[in-house]
Coordinates of C-alpha atoms in Angstrom, one line a residue:
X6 CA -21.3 7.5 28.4
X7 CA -21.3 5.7 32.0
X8 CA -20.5 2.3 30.7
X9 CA -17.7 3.6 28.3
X10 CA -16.4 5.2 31.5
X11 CA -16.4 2.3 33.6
X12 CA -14.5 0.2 30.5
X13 CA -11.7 2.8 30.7
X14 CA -11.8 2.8 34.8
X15 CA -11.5 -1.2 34.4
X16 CA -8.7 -0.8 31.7
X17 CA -6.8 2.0 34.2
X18 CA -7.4 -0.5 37.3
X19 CA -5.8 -3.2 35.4
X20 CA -2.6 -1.4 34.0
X21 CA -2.0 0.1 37.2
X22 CA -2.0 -3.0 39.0
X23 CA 0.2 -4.9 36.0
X24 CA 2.5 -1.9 36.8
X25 CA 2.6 -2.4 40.6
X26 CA 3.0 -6.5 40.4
X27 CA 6.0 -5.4 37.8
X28 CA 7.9 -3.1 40.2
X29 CA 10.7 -4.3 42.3
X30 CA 10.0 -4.2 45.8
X31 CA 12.1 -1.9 48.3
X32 CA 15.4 -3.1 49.6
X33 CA 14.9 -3.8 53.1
X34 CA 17.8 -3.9 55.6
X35 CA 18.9 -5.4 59.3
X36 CA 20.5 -3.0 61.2
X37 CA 23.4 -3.7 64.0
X38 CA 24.3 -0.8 66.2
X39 CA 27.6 -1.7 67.4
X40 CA 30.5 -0.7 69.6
X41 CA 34.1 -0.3 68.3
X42 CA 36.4 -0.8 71.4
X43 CA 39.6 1.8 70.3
X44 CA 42.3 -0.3 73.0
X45 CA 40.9 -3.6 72.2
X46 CA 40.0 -3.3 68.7
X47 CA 36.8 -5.3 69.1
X48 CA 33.5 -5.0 68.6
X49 CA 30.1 -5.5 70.4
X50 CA 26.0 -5.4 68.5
X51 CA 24.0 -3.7 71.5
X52 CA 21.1 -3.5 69.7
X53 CA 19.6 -5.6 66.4
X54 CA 16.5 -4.3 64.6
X55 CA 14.9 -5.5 61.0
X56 CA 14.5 -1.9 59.7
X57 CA 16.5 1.2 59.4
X58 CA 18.3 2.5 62.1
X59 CA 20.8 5.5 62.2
X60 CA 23.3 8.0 63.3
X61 CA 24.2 7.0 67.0
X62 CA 25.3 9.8 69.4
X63 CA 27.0 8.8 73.1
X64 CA 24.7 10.7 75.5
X65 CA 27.7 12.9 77.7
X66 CA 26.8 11.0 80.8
X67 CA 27.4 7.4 78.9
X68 CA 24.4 6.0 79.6
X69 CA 22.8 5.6 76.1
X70 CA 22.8 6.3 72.1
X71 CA 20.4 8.7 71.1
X72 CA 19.7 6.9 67.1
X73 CA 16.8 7.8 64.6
X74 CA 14.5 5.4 62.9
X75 CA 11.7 5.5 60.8
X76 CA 11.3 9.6 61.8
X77 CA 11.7 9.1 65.4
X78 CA 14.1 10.0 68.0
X79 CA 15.2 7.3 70.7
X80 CA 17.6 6.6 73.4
X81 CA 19.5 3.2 73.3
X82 CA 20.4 1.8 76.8
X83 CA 24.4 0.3 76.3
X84 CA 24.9 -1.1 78.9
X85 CA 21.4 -2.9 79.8
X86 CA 20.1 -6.2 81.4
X87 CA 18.9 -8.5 78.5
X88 CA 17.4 -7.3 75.0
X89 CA 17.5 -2.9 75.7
X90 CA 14.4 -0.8 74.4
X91 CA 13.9 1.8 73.0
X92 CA 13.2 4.9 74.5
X93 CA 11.1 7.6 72.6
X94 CA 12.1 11.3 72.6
X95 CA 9.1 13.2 72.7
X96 CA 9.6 16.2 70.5
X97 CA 5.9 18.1 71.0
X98 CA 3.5 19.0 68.5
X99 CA 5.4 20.2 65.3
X100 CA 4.9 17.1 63.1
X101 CA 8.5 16.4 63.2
X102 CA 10.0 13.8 60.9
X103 CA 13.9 13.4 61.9
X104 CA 16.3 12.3 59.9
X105 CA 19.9 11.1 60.8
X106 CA 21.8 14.6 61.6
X107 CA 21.4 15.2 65.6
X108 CA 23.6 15.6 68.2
X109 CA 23.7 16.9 72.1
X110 CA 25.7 20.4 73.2
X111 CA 28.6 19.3 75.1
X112 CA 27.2 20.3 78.1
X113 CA 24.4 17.5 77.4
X114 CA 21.8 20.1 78.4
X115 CA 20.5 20.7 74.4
X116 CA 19.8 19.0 71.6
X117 CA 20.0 20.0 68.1
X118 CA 17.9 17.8 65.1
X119 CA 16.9 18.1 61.5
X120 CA 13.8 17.0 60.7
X121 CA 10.9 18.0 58.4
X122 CA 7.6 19.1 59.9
X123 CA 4.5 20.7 59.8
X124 CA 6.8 23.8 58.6
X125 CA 8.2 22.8 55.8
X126 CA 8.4 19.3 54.2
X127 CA 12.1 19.6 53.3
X128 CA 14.9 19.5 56.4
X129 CA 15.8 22.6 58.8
X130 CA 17.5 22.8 61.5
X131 CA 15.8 22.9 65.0
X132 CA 17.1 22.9 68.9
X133 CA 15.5 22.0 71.7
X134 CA 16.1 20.5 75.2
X135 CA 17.7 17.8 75.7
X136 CA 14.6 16.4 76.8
X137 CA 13.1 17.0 73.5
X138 CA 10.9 20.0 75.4
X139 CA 10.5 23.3 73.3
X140 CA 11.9 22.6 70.1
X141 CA 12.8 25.9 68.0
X142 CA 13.4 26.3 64.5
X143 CA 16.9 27.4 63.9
X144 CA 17.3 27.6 60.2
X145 CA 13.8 28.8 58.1
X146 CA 15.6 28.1 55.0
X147 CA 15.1 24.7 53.4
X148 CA 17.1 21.6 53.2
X149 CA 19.3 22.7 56.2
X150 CA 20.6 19.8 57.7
X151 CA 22.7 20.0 61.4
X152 CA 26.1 18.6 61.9
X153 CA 27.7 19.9 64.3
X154 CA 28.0 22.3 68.1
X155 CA 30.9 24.4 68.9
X156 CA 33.1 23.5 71.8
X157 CA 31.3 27.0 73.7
X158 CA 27.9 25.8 72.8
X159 CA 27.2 28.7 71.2
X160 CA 27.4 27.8 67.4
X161 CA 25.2 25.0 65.4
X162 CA 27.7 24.0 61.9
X163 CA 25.4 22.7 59.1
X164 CA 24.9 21.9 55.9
X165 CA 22.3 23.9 53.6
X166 CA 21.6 23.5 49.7
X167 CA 21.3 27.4 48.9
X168 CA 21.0 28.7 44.9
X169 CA 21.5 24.9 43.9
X170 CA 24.5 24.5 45.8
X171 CA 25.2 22.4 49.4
X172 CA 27.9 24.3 51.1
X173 CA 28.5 25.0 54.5
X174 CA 27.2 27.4 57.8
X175 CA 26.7 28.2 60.6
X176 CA 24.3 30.0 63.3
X177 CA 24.3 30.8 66.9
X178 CA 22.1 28.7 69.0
X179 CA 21.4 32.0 70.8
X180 CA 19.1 32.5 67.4
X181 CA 20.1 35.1 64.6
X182 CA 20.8 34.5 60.7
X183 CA 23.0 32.2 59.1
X184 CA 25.8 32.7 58.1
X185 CA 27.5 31.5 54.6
X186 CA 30.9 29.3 55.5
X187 CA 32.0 28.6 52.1
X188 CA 31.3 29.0 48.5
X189 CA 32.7 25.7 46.0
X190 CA 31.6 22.4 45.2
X191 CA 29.5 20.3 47.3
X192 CA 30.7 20.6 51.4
X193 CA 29.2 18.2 53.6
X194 CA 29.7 17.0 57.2
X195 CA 31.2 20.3 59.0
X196 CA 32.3 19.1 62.6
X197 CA 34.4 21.3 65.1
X198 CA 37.4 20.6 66.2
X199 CA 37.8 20.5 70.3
X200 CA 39.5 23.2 70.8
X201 CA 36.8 25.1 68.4
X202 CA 39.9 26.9 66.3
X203 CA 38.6 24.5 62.8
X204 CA 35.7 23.2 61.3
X205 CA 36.6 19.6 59.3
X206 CA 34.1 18.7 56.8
X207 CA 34.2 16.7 53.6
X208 CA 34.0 18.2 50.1
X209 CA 34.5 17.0 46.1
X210 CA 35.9 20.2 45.1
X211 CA 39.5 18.8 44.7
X212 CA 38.0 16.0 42.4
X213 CA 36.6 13.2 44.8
X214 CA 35.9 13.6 48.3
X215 CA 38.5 14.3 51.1
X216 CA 38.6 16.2 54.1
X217 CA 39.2 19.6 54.7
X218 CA 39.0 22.1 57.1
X219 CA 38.8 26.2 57.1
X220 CA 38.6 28.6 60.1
X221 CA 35.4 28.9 62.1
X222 CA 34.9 32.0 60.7
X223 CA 34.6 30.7 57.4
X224 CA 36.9 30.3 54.6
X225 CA 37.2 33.4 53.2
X226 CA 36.9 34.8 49.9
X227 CA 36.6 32.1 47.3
X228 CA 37.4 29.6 50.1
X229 CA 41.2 30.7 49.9
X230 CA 41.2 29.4 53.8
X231 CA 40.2 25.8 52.8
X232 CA 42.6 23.4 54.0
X233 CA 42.9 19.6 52.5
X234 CA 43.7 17.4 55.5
X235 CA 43.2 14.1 53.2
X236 CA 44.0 12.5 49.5
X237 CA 44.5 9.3 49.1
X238 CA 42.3 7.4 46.5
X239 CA 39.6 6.5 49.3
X240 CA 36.4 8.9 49.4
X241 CA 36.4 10.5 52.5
X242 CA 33.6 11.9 54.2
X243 CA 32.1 12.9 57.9
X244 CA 35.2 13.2 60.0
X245 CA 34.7 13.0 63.7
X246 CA 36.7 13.9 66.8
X247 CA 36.9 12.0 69.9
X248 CA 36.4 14.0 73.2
X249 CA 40.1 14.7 74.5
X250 CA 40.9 15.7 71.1
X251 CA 43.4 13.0 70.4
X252 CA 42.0 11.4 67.0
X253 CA 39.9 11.8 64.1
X254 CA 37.7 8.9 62.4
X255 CA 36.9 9.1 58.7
X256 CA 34.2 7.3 57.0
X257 CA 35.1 6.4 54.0
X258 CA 33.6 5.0 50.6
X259 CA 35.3 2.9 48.1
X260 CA 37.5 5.0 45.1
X261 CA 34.6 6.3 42.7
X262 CA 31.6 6.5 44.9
X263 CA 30.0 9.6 44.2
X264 CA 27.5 9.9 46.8
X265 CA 27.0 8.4 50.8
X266 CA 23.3 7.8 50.1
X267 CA 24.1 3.9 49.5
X268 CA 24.2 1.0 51.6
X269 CA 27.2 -1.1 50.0
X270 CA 30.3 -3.4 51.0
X271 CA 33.7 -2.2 51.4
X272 CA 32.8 0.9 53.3
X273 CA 36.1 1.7 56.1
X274 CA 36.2 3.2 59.2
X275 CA 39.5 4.9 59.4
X276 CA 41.6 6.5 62.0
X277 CA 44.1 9.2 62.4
X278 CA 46.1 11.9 65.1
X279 CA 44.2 15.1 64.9
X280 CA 45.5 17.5 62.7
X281 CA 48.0 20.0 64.3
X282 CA 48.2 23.9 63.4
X283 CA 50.2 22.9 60.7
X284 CA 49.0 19.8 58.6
X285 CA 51.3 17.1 58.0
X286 CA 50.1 13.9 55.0
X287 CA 47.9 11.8 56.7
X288 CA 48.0 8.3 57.6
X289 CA 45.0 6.8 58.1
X290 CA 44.7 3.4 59.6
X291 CA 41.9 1.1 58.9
X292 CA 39.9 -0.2 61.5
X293 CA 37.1 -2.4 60.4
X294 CA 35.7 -2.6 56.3
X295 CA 31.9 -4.0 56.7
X296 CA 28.6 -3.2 54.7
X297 CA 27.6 -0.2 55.6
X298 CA 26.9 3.5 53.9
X299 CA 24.0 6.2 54.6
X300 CA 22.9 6.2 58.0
X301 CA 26.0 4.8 59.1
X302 CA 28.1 7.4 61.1
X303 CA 26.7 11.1 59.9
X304 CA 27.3 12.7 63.0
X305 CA 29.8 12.4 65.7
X306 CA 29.4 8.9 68.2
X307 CA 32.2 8.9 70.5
X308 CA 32.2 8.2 74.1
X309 CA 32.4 10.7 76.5
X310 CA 35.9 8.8 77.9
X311 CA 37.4 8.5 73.8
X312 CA 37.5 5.3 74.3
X313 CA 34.8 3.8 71.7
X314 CA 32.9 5.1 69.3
X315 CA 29.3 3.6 68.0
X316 CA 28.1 3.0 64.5
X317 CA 25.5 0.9 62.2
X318 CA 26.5 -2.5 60.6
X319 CA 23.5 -3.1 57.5
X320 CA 22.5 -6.4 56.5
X321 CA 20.3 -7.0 53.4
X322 CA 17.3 -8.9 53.9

């Protein structure tokens, strides 16, 4: 019985390692975090990396990009002496694995993340300092994933699969329950506008994916409040506001792409005037078309001055 045994260990050992020299080994990327220069229309790399690299905020002071990679939180120096490094975000104890939705109040004193964690192995939504000090879970259901503050700091906009469905909420920073935004298709990407009367987000339920925008209340029974702000044959999602509420960048994926969990050529940053009360079609201009895709630009990266705004250039290796 022992030697049969060890024949069908040998013949396990053997498949499984025919199966492993089979497989196709994971796409690896270089990442450039770069600097779009709105009056100049050029572009700077502060920072070059061989692995993933995501989702760069503008600290409010100007100073640094707060970015994520490989689970960790880190502040990127912009305007340092020589090759900058990275400075780790020390979020305590909780086992926290970040991924690339986090972003600063706009008073720069708080920070709000998604991560896993010793909680829960799926995303939620925490808040802590902006430190990194005392981080508090914010959203015990499970994938939550933040995307936006209010204006007032006192609302956190995010994105929660609930019942099957991703749609959208929101819930005070104060602490309290969440509460349900809308209702159809799959909503993504809820940002506030400045002057906190809207939240913009992208959505498929007109087809492919535009932006819209409801009410921060919500949208209302069977999202009647829903607004489209875009449609042309582009797929748009994340839309982000500068600062002194002038403009509104779009990321956007060539027609037909059904998700932003790619990495692919032909992805556009494009900008427009911020919507008005009443929305007018949109013209969107196209500022740079690179390779680019998930980990891109998920969460808002202007300057404090609306002057630039920061994203992630990916290069296959």
């Amino acid at each position: 019985m022992r030697t049969r045994n060890l024949v069908v260990s040998f013949a396990v050992a053997v498949l499984l390692a025919a199966n492993a020299a089979t497989q196709t080994p994971a796409q690896r990327y270089r990442s450039k975090v770069t600097i779009f220069d709105l009056a100049t229309r050029a572009t700077r790399t502060v920072y070059t990396a061989d692995q993933i690299v995501e989702a760069p905020n503008w600290s409010r002071d100007g100073s640094f990009l707060l970015i994520n990679t490989g689970g960790t939180l880190y502040r990127l120096p912009v305007n340092s002496a020589g090759e900058p490094k990275l400075d780790k975000i020390d979020l305590g104890e909780g086992g926290f694995r970040c991924n690339n939705d986090h972003d600063f109040s706009r008073d720069g004193k708080m920070l709000a993340f998604s991560a896993s964690s010793t909680a829960s192995r799926q995303s939620q939504v925490w808040l802590a300092h902006a430190d990194g000090a005392g981080a508090k879970l914010m959203t015990p259901p499970a994938p939550s994933y933040f995307h936006g503050w209010s204006p007032d700091g006192k609302w956190l906009a995010f994105v929660g699969q609930r019942d099957g469905k991703f749609t959208l909420f929101r819930v005070p920073a104060a602490g309290g329950a969440e509460q349900h935004l809308t209702s159809h298709g799959y909503d993504d990407g809820p940002e506030y506008s400045p002057d906190g009367k809207w939240i913009y987000f992208n959505s498929d339920r007109n087809g492919g994916w535009d932006i819209w925008r409801m009410p921060v209340d919500g949208a209302g029974p069977d999202d009647a409040k829903a607004e489209r702000v875009t449609s042309d044959e582009l797929e748009d999602w994340f839309p982000h506001f500068s600062p002194n509420g002038k403009w509104m960048l779009v990321f956007s994926f060539p027609k037909g792409t059904k998700t932003h969990n790619e990495k692919m050529e032909g992805v556009t940053l494009r900008l427009m005037p911020a919507p008005g009360k009443t929305l007018k079609p949109a013209k969107l201009e196209v500022l740079t078309t690179f390779f680019g895709g998930q980990g891109t630009i998920n969460v808002n990266s202007w300057s404090p001055d609306s002057r630039k705004f920061a994203y992630v250039i990916y290069e296959k290796l």
